[in-house]
């Protein structure tokens, strides 16, 4: 009877250890669970334009001739192909110095501006040049993207399709974290003035997460979700490592067999 009790205790301990080793904290924003606490909203930081970005721009005017001229670019169709109400859409590249070359106007600096700010600046430049008395500009992103890697269901690059993108938006587009993604170790790497900066966020803590510089995503950001310890153990060459779940399951099966033999 004593040996049976010992074996039973060993078996229970092994099973408990095995179950504990596979427990994952998968809830986001755990600091706000079950509460109605209001937190201070962070300052919104929209996407800003960078050298190398491509912009799709269409310029409308009441004067069809002016509209034709304003919508010309090296990638547009020949003069005269556009008609009133159907102007050409041209793609412009932001130069290394942060400018785009607008027809009839010349270089307009847009580096560091939001899409809305760049639209207003281009409009002001056209009106100030005296080339047109009225213009409406439609400026869209053409190439901007960011990257989501690691323990997410749909890793890869994601197109910038909004002026404001948060880390939660990015993770949602990537199909959410896998069960093995570390909620407390999500890192955003960003190039700032030629230097690589990294910000690690804890998605289980909303109050801290929204204050991180990486909370609002920028073009070319790299988001990396680290694997949890279970995932790293399961990825080792030896699946029977003392740290692996498989090891503990094997020990549990062995203890159960010994227990049955001693009954």
mmCIF file of C-alpha atoms in Angstrom:
data_model
loop_
_atom_site.group_PDB
_atom_site.id
_atom_site.type_symbol
_atom_site.label_atom_id
_atom_site.label_comp_id
_atom_site.label_asym_id
_atom_site.label_seq_id
_atom_site.Cartn_x
_atom_site.Cartn_y
_atom_site.Cartn_z
ATOM 1 C CA UNK A 1 0.000 0.000 0.000
ATOM 2 C CA UNK A 2 2.841 2.333 0.846
ATOM 3 C CA UNK A 3 4.526 1.754 -2.521
ATOM 4 C CA UNK A 4 1.204 2.382 -4.272
ATOM 5 C CA UNK A 5 0.821 5.690 -2.454
ATOM 6 C CA UNK A 6 4.326 6.730 -3.442
ATOM 7 C CA UNK A 7 3.748 5.856 -7.089
ATOM 8 C CA UNK A 8 0.420 7.683 -7.049
ATOM 9 C CA UNK A 9 2.102 10.771 -5.586
ATOM 10 C CA UNK A 10 4.856 10.620 -8.214
ATOM 11 C CA UNK A 11 2.315 10.252 -10.990
ATOM 12 C CA UNK A 12 0.258 13.196 -9.738
ATOM 13 C CA UNK A 13 3.360 15.361 -9.420
ATOM 14 C CA UNK A 14 4.551 14.527 -12.922
ATOM 15 C CA UNK A 15 1.159 15.224 -14.439
ATOM 16 C CA UNK A 16 0.944 18.500 -12.539
ATOM 17 C CA UNK A 17 4.387 19.571 -13.744
ATOM 18 C CA UNK A 18 3.512 18.617 -17.289
ATOM 19 C CA UNK A 19 0.273 20.572 -17.217
ATOM 20 C CA UNK A 20 1.911 23.613 -15.640
ATOM 21 C CA UNK A 21 4.653 23.639 -18.273
ATOM 22 C CA UNK A 22 2.084 23.946 -21.058
ATOM 23 C CA UNK A 23 -0.011 26.718 -19.540
ATOM 24 C CA UNK A 24 0.000 29.889 -21.681
ATOM 25 C CA UNK A 25 -1.264 33.307 -20.725
ATOM 26 C CA UNK A 26 -3.038 34.260 -23.915
ATOM 27 C CA UNK A 27 -5.275 37.134 -22.806
ATOM 28 C CA UNK A 28 -4.517 40.654 -23.950
ATOM 29 C CA UNK A 29 -4.855 43.702 -21.683
ATOM 30 C CA UNK A 30 -5.090 41.648 -18.510
ATOM 31 C CA UNK A 31 -4.622 44.754 -16.365
ATOM 32 C CA UNK A 32 -8.083 45.953 -17.451
ATOM 33 C CA UNK A 33 -10.000 42.686 -17.206
ATOM 34 C CA UNK A 34 -13.222 43.083 -15.237
ATOM 35 C CA UNK A 35 -12.750 46.823 -14.716
ATOM 36 C CA UNK A 36 -14.084 50.040 -16.227
ATOM 37 C CA UNK A 37 -10.892 51.978 -15.599
ATOM 38 C CA UNK A 38 -10.249 54.873 -17.980
ATOM 39 C CA UNK A 39 -6.653 55.369 -19.104
ATOM 40 C CA UNK A 40 -5.070 58.456 -20.613
ATOM 41 C CA UNK A 41 -5.183 58.207 -24.391
ATOM 42 C CA UNK A 42 -1.788 58.616 -26.045
ATOM 43 C CA UNK A 43 -1.098 61.290 -28.642
ATOM 44 C CA UNK A 44 -2.082 59.843 -32.025
ATOM 45 C CA UNK A 45 0.902 59.457 -34.344
ATOM 46 C CA UNK A 46 -0.157 58.950 -37.982
ATOM 47 C CA UNK A 47 1.998 57.448 -40.717
ATOM 48 C CA UNK A 48 4.484 60.008 -42.077
ATOM 49 C CA UNK A 49 6.045 60.074 -45.529
ATOM 50 C CA UNK A 50 9.639 58.930 -45.992
ATOM 51 C CA UNK A 51 12.204 59.022 -48.826
ATOM 52 C CA UNK A 52 11.537 56.143 -51.200
ATOM 53 C CA UNK A 53 7.775 56.137 -50.610
ATOM 54 C CA UNK A 54 5.542 56.082 -53.662
ATOM 55 C CA UNK A 55 2.375 58.162 -53.792
ATOM 56 C CA UNK A 56 -0.562 57.848 -56.137
ATOM 57 C CA UNK A 57 -1.837 61.365 -56.879
ATOM 58 C CA UNK A 58 -4.737 62.683 -58.912
ATOM 59 C CA UNK A 59 -5.328 66.414 -59.254
ATOM 60 C CA UNK A 60 -8.766 67.743 -60.188
ATOM 61 C CA UNK A 61 -9.527 71.180 -61.616
ATOM 62 C CA UNK A 62 -12.478 72.883 -63.298
ATOM 63 C CA UNK A 63 -10.178 73.748 -66.199
ATOM 64 C CA UNK A 64 -9.582 70.520 -68.181
ATOM 65 C CA UNK A 65 -6.421 71.887 -69.836
ATOM 66 C CA UNK A 66 -4.856 72.762 -66.495
ATOM 67 C CA UNK A 67 -5.953 69.391 -65.164
ATOM 68 C CA UNK A 68 -4.150 67.677 -68.049
ATOM 69 C CA UNK A 69 -0.953 69.578 -67.314
ATOM 70 C CA UNK A 70 -1.078 69.036 -63.565
ATOM 71 C CA UNK A 71 -1.530 65.286 -63.915
ATOM 72 C CA UNK A 72 1.430 64.720 -66.209
ATOM 73 C CA UNK A 73 4.344 62.557 -65.077
ATOM 74 C CA UNK A 74 6.859 60.207 -66.615
ATOM 75 C CA UNK A 75 4.437 57.363 -65.887
ATOM 76 C CA UNK A 76 1.321 59.076 -67.207
ATOM 77 C CA UNK A 77 -0.246 58.905 -70.651
ATOM 78 C CA UNK A 78 0.501 61.620 -73.261
ATOM 79 C CA UNK A 79 -1.081 65.050 -72.954
ATOM 80 C CA UNK A 80 -4.685 65.139 -74.031
ATOM 81 C CA UNK A 81 -5.631 61.636 -72.888
ATOM 82 C CA UNK A 82 -7.397 62.937 -69.799
ATOM 83 C CA UNK A 83 -10.780 64.648 -69.906
ATOM 84 C CA UNK A 84 -12.666 66.663 -67.332
ATOM 85 C CA UNK A 85 -13.894 64.400 -64.593
ATOM 86 C CA UNK A 86 -11.433 61.665 -65.586
ATOM 87 C CA UNK A 87 -7.920 62.937 -64.834
ATOM 88 C CA UNK A 88 -4.867 60.735 -65.000
ATOM 89 C CA UNK A 89 -3.579 59.078 -61.845
ATOM 90 C CA UNK A 90 0.187 59.365 -61.613
ATOM 91 C CA UNK A 91 2.658 57.705 -59.260
ATOM 92 C CA UNK A 92 5.295 59.908 -57.656
ATOM 93 C CA UNK A 93 8.369 58.805 -55.729
ATOM 94 C CA UNK A 94 9.587 60.702 -52.712
ATOM 95 C CA UNK A 95 13.217 61.546 -53.463
ATOM 96 C CA UNK A 96 16.160 60.941 -51.177
ATOM 97 C CA UNK A 97 15.894 64.550 -50.061
ATOM 98 C CA UNK A 98 12.205 64.090 -49.223
ATOM 99 C CA UNK A 99 10.588 65.912 -52.156
ATOM 100 C CA UNK A 100 8.242 65.065 -55.021
ATOM 101 C CA UNK A 101 8.331 66.850 -58.374
ATOM 102 C CA UNK A 102 4.864 68.281 -59.055
ATOM 103 C CA UNK A 103 4.151 69.373 -62.661
ATOM 104 C CA UNK A 104 4.117 73.167 -63.213
ATOM 105 C CA UNK A 105 5.264 73.665 -59.627
ATOM 106 C CA UNK A 106 8.540 71.824 -59.077
ATOM 107 C CA UNK A 107 9.824 70.123 -55.955
ATOM 108 C CA UNK A 108 7.579 70.066 -52.915
ATOM 109 C CA UNK A 109 9.039 68.718 -49.675
ATOM 110 C CA UNK A 110 6.821 66.086 -48.070
ATOM 111 C CA UNK A 111 9.261 64.149 -45.888
ATOM 112 C CA UNK A 112 7.957 63.788 -42.345
ATOM 113 C CA UNK A 113 4.469 64.963 -43.272
ATOM 114 C CA UNK A 114 1.262 62.991 -42.879
ATOM 115 C CA UNK A 115 -0.766 62.268 -45.994
ATOM 116 C CA UNK A 116 -3.228 65.039 -45.098
ATOM 117 C CA UNK A 117 -0.426 67.535 -44.477
ATOM 118 C CA UNK A 118 1.281 66.638 -47.763
ATOM 119 C CA UNK A 119 -2.005 67.042 -49.638
ATOM 120 C CA UNK A 120 -2.508 70.552 -48.256
ATOM 121 C CA UNK A 121 1.096 71.539 -48.947
ATOM 122 C CA UNK A 122 0.905 70.416 -52.585
ATOM 123 C CA UNK A 123 -2.412 72.201 -53.014
ATOM 124 C CA UNK A 124 -0.998 75.418 -51.546
ATOM 125 C CA UNK A 125 2.047 75.156 -53.829
ATOM 126 C CA UNK A 126 -0.127 74.824 -56.942
ATOM 127 C CA UNK A 127 -2.410 77.714 -55.972
ATOM 128 C CA UNK A 128 0.548 79.912 -54.984
ATOM 129 C CA UNK A 129 2.200 79.273 -58.357
ATOM 130 C CA UNK A 130 -0.763 80.885 -60.122
ATOM 131 C CA UNK A 131 -1.134 77.890 -62.445
ATOM 132 C CA UNK A 132 -4.645 77.159 -61.214
ATOM 133 C CA UNK A 133 -7.335 78.889 -59.195
ATOM 134 C CA UNK A 134 -8.961 75.761 -57.871
ATOM 135 C CA UNK A 135 -7.692 72.226 -57.309
ATOM 136 C CA UNK A 136 -8.790 69.142 -55.434
ATOM 137 C CA UNK A 137 -6.085 66.581 -54.735
ATOM 138 C CA UNK A 138 -6.480 62.885 -54.040
ATOM 139 C CA UNK A 139 -3.267 61.495 -52.536
ATOM 140 C CA UNK A 140 -3.027 57.795 -51.714
ATOM 141 C CA UNK A 141 -0.329 55.409 -50.505
ATOM 142 C CA UNK A 142 1.129 53.342 -53.354
ATOM 143 C CA UNK A 143 3.959 51.283 -51.839
ATOM 144 C CA UNK A 144 4.145 51.789 -48.079
ATOM 145 C CA UNK A 145 4.298 48.653 -45.960
ATOM 146 C CA UNK A 146 5.360 47.200 -42.617
ATOM 147 C CA UNK A 147 6.338 43.688 -41.577
ATOM 148 C CA UNK A 148 4.931 41.263 -38.994
ATOM 149 C CA UNK A 149 7.136 38.261 -38.188
ATOM 150 C CA UNK A 150 7.365 35.491 -35.615
ATOM 151 C CA UNK A 151 4.488 33.801 -33.820
ATOM 152 C CA UNK A 152 1.547 35.160 -35.823
ATOM 153 C CA UNK A 153 -0.833 33.248 -38.046
ATOM 154 C CA UNK A 154 -0.145 35.250 -41.225
ATOM 155 C CA UNK A 155 3.424 36.611 -41.133
ATOM 156 C CA UNK A 156 4.864 38.768 -43.894
ATOM 157 C CA UNK A 157 4.672 42.333 -45.161
ATOM 158 C CA UNK A 158 1.424 44.271 -44.849
ATOM 159 C CA UNK A 159 0.345 47.232 -46.961
ATOM 160 C CA UNK A 160 -0.206 50.560 -45.248
ATOM 161 C CA UNK A 161 -3.903 51.211 -45.879
ATOM 162 C CA UNK A 162 -4.720 53.739 -43.169
ATOM 163 C CA UNK A 163 -3.244 56.929 -41.784
ATOM 164 C CA UNK A 164 -3.160 55.549 -38.236
ATOM 165 C CA UNK A 165 -2.156 51.951 -37.472
ATOM 166 C CA UNK A 166 -1.642 50.651 -33.944
ATOM 167 C CA UNK A 167 0.226 47.532 -32.871
ATOM 168 C CA UNK A 168 -3.153 45.858 -32.269
ATOM 169 C CA UNK A 169 -4.283 46.766 -35.805
ATOM 170 C CA UNK A 170 -1.101 45.231 -37.212
ATOM 171 C CA UNK A 171 -1.497 42.034 -35.209
ATOM 172 C CA UNK A 172 -5.114 41.762 -36.310
ATOM 173 C CA UNK A 173 -4.101 42.054 -39.982
ATOM 174 C CA UNK A 174 -1.537 39.303 -39.357
ATOM 175 C CA UNK A 175 -4.264 36.950 -38.134
ATOM 176 C CA UNK A 176 -3.543 37.371 -34.399
ATOM 177 C CA UNK A 177 -0.753 35.786 -32.372
ATOM 178 C CA UNK A 178 -0.478 32.027 -32.319
ATOM 179 C CA UNK A 179 -1.059 30.216 -29.046
ATOM 180 C CA UNK A 180 2.735 30.107 -28.643
ATOM 181 C CA UNK A 181 3.367 33.829 -29.129
ATOM 182 C CA UNK A 182 4.673 35.749 -26.130
ATOM 183 C CA UNK A 183 2.144 38.441 -25.262
ATOM 184 C CA UNK A 184 4.752 40.118 -23.099
ATOM 185 C CA UNK A 185 7.494 40.207 -25.720
ATOM 186 C CA UNK A 186 6.301 41.936 -28.898
ATOM 187 C CA UNK A 187 9.063 44.069 -30.383
ATOM 188 C CA UNK A 188 8.831 46.883 -32.938
ATOM 189 C CA UNK A 189 12.076 47.798 -34.706
ATOM 190 C CA UNK A 190 12.182 51.165 -36.491
ATOM 191 C CA UNK A 191 14.770 53.149 -38.417
ATOM 192 C CA UNK A 192 14.991 56.603 -36.850
ATOM 193 C CA UNK A 193 17.387 59.032 -38.539
ATOM 194 C CA UNK A 194 19.570 56.154 -39.714
ATOM 195 C CA UNK A 195 19.587 54.356 -36.368
ATOM 196 C CA UNK A 196 17.722 51.147 -35.573
ATOM 197 C CA UNK A 197 15.552 51.526 -32.485
ATOM 198 C CA UNK A 198 13.571 48.733 -30.824
ATOM 199 C CA UNK A 199 10.583 48.950 -28.499
ATOM 200 C CA UNK A 200 9.330 45.893 -26.620
ATOM 201 C CA UNK A 201 5.696 45.881 -25.543
ATOM 202 C CA UNK A 202 3.640 43.864 -23.104
ATOM 203 C CA UNK A 203 0.255 43.275 -24.725
ATOM 204 C CA UNK A 204 -1.157 42.050 -21.428
ATOM 205 C CA UNK A 205 -0.768 45.548 -19.974
ATOM 206 C CA UNK A 206 -2.832 48.124 -21.855
ATOM 207 C CA UNK A 207 -1.697 51.085 -19.753
ATOM 208 C CA UNK A 208 1.967 50.462 -20.570
ATOM 209 C CA UNK A 209 1.369 49.335 -24.145
ATOM 210 C CA UNK A 210 -0.287 52.571 -25.321
ATOM 211 C CA UNK A 211 2.588 54.646 -23.937
ATOM 212 C CA UNK A 212 5.254 52.796 -25.929
ATOM 213 C CA UNK A 213 6.816 54.616 -28.932
ATOM 214 C CA UNK A 214 6.070 51.448 -30.900
ATOM 215 C CA UNK A 215 2.325 51.508 -30.244
ATOM 216 C CA UNK A 216 1.665 53.523 -33.420
ATOM 217 C CA UNK A 217 3.197 51.766 -36.421
ATOM 218 C CA UNK A 218 5.212 53.610 -39.085
ATOM 219 C CA UNK A 219 6.216 52.630 -42.619
ATOM 220 C CA UNK A 220 8.918 49.915 -42.771
ATOM 221 C CA UNK A 221 8.504 48.970 -39.089
ATOM 222 C CA UNK A 222 9.332 45.347 -38.300
ATOM 223 C CA UNK A 223 7.078 43.752 -35.696
ATOM 224 C CA UNK A 224 8.405 40.546 -34.138
ATOM 225 C CA UNK A 225 6.471 38.255 -31.820
ATOM 226 C CA UNK A 226 8.825 36.049 -29.819
ATOM 227 C CA UNK A 227 7.948 32.384 -29.177
ATOM 228 C CA UNK A 228 7.188 31.284 -25.641
ATOM 229 C CA UNK A 229 9.319 28.760 -23.768
ATOM 230 C CA UNK A 230 7.096 25.851 -24.732
ATOM 231 C CA UNK A 231 7.487 26.673 -28.417
ATOM 232 C CA UNK A 232 11.266 26.936 -28.059
ATOM 233 C CA UNK A 233 11.438 23.633 -26.160
ATOM 234 C CA UNK A 234 9.323 21.879 -28.769
ATOM 235 C CA UNK A 235 11.605 23.229 -31.504
ATOM 236 C CA UNK A 236 14.773 21.696 -30.064
ATOM 237 C CA UNK A 237 16.491 18.924 -31.969
ATOM 238 C CA UNK A 238 15.855 16.465 -29.151
ATOM 239 C CA UNK A 239 12.162 16.243 -28.442
ATOM 240 C CA UNK A 240 12.998 14.169 -25.373
ATOM 241 C CA UNK A 241 14.874 17.004 -23.711
ATOM 242 C CA UNK A 242 14.279 17.244 -19.975
ATOM 243 C CA UNK A 243 12.557 20.571 -20.665
ATOM 244 C CA UNK A 244 10.123 19.347 -23.310
ATOM 245 C CA UNK A 245 6.466 18.439 -22.891
ATOM 246 C CA UNK A 246 7.165 15.119 -24.613
ATOM 247 C CA UNK A 247 9.618 14.234 -21.841
ATOM 248 C CA UNK A 248 7.057 14.798 -19.114
ATOM 249 C CA UNK A 249 4.405 12.823 -21.003
ATOM 250 C CA UNK A 250 6.856 9.930 -21.311
ATOM 251 C CA UNK A 251 7.611 10.066 -17.591
ATOM 252 C CA UNK A 252 3.899 10.108 -16.810
ATOM 253 C CA UNK A 253 3.301 7.034 -18.980
ATOM 254 C CA UNK A 254 6.211 5.229 -17.330
ATOM 255 C CA UNK A 255 4.938 6.048 -13.849
ATOM 256 C CA UNK A 256 1.477 4.820 -14.796
ATOM 257 C CA UNK A 257 2.905 1.534 -16.086
ATOM 258 C CA UNK A 258 4.934 0.983 -12.927
ATOM 259 C CA UNK A 259 1.904 1.789 -10.814
ATOM 260 C CA UNK A 260 -0.178 -0.841 -12.613
ATOM 261 C CA UNK A 261 2.548 -3.477 -12.209
ATOM 262 C CA UNK A 262 2.789 -2.876 -8.470
ATOM 263 C CA UNK A 263 -0.952 -3.102 -7.811
#
